[in-house]
PDB file of C-alpha atoms in Angstrom:
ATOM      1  CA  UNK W  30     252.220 159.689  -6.522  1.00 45.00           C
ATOM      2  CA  UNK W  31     252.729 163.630  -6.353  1.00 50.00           C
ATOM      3  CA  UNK W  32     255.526 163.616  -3.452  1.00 51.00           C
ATOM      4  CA  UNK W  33     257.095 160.589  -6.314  1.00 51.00           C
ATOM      5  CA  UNK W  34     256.895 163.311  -9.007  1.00 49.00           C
ATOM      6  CA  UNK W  35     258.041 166.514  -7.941  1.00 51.00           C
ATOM      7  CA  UNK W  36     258.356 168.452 -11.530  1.00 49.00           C
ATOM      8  CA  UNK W  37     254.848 169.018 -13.024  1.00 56.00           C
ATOM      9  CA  UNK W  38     254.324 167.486 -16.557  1.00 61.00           C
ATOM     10  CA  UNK W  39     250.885 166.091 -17.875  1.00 69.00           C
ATOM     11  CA  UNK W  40     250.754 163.081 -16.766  1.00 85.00           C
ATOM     12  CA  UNK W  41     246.860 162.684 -16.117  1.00 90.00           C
ATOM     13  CA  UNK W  42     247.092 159.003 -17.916  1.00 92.00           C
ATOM     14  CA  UNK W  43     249.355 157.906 -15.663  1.00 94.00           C
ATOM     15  CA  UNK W  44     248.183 159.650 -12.664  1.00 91.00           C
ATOM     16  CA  UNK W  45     243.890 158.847 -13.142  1.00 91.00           C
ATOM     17  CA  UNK W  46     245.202 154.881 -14.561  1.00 93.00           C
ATOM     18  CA  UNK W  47     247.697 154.131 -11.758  1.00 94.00           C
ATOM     19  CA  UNK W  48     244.826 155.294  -8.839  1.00 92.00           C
ATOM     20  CA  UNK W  49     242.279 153.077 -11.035  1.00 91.00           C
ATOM     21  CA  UNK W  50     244.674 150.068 -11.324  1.00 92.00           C
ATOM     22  CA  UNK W  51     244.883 150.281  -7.329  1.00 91.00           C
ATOM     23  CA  UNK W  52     241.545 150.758  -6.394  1.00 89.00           C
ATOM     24  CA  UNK W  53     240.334 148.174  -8.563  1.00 86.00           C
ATOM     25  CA  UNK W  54     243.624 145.840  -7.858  1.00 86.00           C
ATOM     26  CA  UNK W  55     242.394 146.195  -3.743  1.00 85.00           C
ATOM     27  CA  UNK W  56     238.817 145.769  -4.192  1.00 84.00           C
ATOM     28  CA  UNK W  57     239.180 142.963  -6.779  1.00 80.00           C
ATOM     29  CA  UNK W  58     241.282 141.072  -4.717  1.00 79.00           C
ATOM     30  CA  UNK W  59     239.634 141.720  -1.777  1.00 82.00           C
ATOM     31  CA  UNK W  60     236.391 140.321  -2.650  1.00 85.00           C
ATOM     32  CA  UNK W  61     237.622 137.126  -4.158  1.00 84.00           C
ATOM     33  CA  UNK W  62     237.553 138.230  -7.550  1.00 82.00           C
ATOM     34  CA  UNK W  63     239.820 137.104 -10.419  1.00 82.00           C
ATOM     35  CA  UNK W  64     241.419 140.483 -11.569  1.00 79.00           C
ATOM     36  CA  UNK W  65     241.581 140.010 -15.182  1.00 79.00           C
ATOM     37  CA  UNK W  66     238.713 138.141 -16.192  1.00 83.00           C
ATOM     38  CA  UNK W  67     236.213 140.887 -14.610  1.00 82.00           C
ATOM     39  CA  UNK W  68     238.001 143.736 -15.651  1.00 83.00           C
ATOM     40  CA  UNK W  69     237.461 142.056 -19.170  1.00 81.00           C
ATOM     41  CA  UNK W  70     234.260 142.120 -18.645  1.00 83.00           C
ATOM     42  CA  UNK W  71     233.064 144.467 -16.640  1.00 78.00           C
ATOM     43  CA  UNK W  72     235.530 147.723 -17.370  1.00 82.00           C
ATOM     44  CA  UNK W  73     237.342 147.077 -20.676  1.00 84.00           C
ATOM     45  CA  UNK W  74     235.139 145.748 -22.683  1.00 83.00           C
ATOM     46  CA  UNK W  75     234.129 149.211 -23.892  1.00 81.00           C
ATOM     47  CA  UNK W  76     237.919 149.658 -25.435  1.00 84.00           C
ATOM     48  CA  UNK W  77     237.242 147.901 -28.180  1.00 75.00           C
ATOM     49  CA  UNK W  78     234.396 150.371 -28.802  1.00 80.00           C
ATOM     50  CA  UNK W  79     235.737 153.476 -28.920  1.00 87.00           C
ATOM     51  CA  UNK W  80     238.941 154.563 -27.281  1.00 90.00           C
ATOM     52  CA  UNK W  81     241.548 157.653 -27.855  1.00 92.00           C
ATOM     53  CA  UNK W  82     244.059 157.681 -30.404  1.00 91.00           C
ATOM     54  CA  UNK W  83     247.327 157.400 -28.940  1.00 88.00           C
ATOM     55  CA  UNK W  84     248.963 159.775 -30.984  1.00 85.00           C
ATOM     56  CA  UNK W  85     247.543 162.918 -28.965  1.00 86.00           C
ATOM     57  CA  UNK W  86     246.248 160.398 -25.784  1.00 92.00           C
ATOM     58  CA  UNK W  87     249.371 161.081 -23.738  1.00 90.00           C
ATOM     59  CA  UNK W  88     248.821 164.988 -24.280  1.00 88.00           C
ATOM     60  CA  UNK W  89     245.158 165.150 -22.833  1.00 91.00           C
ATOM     61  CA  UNK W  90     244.511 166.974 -19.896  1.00 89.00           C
ATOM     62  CA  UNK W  91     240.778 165.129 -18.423  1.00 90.00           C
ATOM     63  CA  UNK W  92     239.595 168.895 -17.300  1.00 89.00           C
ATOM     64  CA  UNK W  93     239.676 169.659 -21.291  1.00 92.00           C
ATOM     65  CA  UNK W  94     237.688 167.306 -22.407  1.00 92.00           C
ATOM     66  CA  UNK W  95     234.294 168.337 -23.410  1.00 93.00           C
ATOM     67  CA  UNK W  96     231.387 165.432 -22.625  1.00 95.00           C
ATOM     68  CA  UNK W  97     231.000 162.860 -19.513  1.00 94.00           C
ATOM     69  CA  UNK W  98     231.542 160.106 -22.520  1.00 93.00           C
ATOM     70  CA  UNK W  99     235.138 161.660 -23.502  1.00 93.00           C
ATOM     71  CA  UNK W 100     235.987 161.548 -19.635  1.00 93.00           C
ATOM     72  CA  UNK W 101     234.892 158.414 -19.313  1.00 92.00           C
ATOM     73  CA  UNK W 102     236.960 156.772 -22.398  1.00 93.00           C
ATOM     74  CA  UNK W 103     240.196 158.391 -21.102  1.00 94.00           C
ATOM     75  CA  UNK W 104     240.420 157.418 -17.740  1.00 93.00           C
ATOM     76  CA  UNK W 105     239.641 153.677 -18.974  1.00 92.00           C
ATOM     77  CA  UNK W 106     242.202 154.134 -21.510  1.00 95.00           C
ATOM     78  CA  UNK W 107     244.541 155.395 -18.937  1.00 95.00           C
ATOM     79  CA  UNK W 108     243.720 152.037 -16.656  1.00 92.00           C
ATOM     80  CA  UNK W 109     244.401 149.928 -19.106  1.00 94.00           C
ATOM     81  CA  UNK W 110     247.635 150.936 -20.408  1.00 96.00           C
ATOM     82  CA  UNK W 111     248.517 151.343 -16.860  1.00 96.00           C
ATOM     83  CA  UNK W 112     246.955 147.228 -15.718  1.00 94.00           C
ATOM     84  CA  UNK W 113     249.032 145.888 -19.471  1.00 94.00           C
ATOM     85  CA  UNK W 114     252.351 147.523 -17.955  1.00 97.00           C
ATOM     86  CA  UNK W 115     251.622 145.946 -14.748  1.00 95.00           C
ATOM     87  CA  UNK W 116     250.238 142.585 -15.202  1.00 92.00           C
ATOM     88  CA  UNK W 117     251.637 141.508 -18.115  1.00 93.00           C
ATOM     89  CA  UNK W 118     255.251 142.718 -17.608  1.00 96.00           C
ATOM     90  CA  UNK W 119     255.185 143.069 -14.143  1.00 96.00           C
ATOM     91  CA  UNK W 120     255.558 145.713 -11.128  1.00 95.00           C
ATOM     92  CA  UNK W 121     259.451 145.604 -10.887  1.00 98.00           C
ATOM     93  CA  UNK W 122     259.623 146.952 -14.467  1.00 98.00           C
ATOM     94  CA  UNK W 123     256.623 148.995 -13.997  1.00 97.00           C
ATOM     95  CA  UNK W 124     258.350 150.605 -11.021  1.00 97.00           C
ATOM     96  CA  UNK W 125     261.281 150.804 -13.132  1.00 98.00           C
ATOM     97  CA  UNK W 126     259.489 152.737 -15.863  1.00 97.00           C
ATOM     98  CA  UNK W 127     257.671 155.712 -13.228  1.00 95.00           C
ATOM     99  CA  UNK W 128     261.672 155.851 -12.290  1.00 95.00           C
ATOM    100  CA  UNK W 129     261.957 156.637 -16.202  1.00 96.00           C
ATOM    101  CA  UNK W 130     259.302 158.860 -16.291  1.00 94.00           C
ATOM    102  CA  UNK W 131     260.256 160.684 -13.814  1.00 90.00           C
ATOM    103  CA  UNK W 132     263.380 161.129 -15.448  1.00 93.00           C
ATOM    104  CA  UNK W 133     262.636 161.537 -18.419  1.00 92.00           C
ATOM    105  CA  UNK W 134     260.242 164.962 -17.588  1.00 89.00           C
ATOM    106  CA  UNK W 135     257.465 162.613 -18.703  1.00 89.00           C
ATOM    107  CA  UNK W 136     258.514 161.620 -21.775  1.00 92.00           C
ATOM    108  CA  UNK W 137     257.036 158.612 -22.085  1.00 94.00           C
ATOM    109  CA  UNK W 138     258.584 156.988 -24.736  1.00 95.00           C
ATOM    110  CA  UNK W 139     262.114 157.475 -23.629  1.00 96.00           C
ATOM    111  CA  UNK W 140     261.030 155.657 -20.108  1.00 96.00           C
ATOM    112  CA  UNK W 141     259.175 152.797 -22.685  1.00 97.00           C
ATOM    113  CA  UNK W 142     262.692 152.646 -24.513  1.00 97.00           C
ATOM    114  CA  UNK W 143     264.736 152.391 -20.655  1.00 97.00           C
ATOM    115  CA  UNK W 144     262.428 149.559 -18.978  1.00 98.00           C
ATOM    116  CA  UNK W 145     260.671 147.432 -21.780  1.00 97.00           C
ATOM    117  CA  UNK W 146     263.106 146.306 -24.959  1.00 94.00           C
ATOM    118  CA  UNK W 147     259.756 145.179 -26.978  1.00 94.00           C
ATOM    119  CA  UNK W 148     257.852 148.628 -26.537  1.00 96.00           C
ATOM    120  CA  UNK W 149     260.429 151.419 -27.786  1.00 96.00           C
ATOM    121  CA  UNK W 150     257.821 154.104 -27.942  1.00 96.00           C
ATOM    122  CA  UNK W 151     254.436 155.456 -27.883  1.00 95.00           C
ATOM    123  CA  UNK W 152     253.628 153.850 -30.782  1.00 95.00           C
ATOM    124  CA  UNK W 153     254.870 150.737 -29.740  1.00 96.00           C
ATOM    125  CA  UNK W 154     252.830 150.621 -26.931  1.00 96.00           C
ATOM    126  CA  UNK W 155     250.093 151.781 -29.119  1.00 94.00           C
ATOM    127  CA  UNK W 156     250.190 148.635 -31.243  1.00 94.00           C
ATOM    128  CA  UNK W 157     250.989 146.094 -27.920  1.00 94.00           C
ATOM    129  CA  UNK W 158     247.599 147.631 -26.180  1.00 93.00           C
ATOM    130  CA  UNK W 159     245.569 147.399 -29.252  1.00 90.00           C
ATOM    131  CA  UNK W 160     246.588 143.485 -29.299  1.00 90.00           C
ATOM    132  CA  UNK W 161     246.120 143.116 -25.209  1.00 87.00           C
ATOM    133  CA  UNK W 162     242.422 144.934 -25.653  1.00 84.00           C
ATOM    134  CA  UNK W 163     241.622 143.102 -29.472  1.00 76.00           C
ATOM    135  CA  UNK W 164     240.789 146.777 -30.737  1.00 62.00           C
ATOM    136  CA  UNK W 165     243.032 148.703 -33.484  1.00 52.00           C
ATOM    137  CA  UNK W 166     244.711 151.408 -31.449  1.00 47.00           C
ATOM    138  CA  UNK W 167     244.725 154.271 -33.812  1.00 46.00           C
TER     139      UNK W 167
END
């Protein structure tokens, strides 16, 4: 991931959800495990609890956040938006959009805008995860 992006922008979300999505993607499918339906159960669940508002959730850097709880909610948030990109659109695109992002100096709505015609922005996405995860996203 580093050696893909060479110019340093916060991109903790991407960074903490992409190593998540892999891990659990490996493990998952190594033990026999149907991907989605545990991860619905076992590791999202909690979204539709309490999650971080997208409006500032693409700002965050994890080492400012203050309790274990706060930690906790953002690197689940991260893997989430990270596992909708992938599985429900697909890793071609997805690759497409780190291409974006990389471009883009991690703008992430500009690399939404380049890769996926339905998600235009941040807020976009916002409203497309809050459907995927049945929780209101702001």
């Amino acid at each position: 991931y580093n050696r893909f992006f060479q110019v340093k922008f916060n991109d903790a979300w991407l960074n903490e959800g992409l190593a998540d999505y892999l891990g659990y993607a490996f493990g998952l499918d190594r033990a026999g495990y149907a991907r989605q339906d545990w991860l619905d159960k076992h590791r999202f669940k909690a979204l539709a609890a309490k999650s971080i508002p997208f409006d500032h959730f693409f700002e965050i850097d994890p080492h400012d956040l203050k309790t274990d709880d706060e930690v906790r909610i953002f690197y689940r948030q991260g893997f989430s938006v990270v596992f909708m990109l992938v599985e429900h659109f697909g890793r071609a695109d997805f690759l497409r959009f780190l291409n974006a992002y990389r471009d883009s100096a991690g703008n992430a709505s500009i690399a939404l805008a380049k890769v996926y015609p339905t998600i235009p922005d941040t807020e976009a996405l916002a409203g497309l995860w809050g459907l995927y995860f049945g929780k209101s996203a702001n």
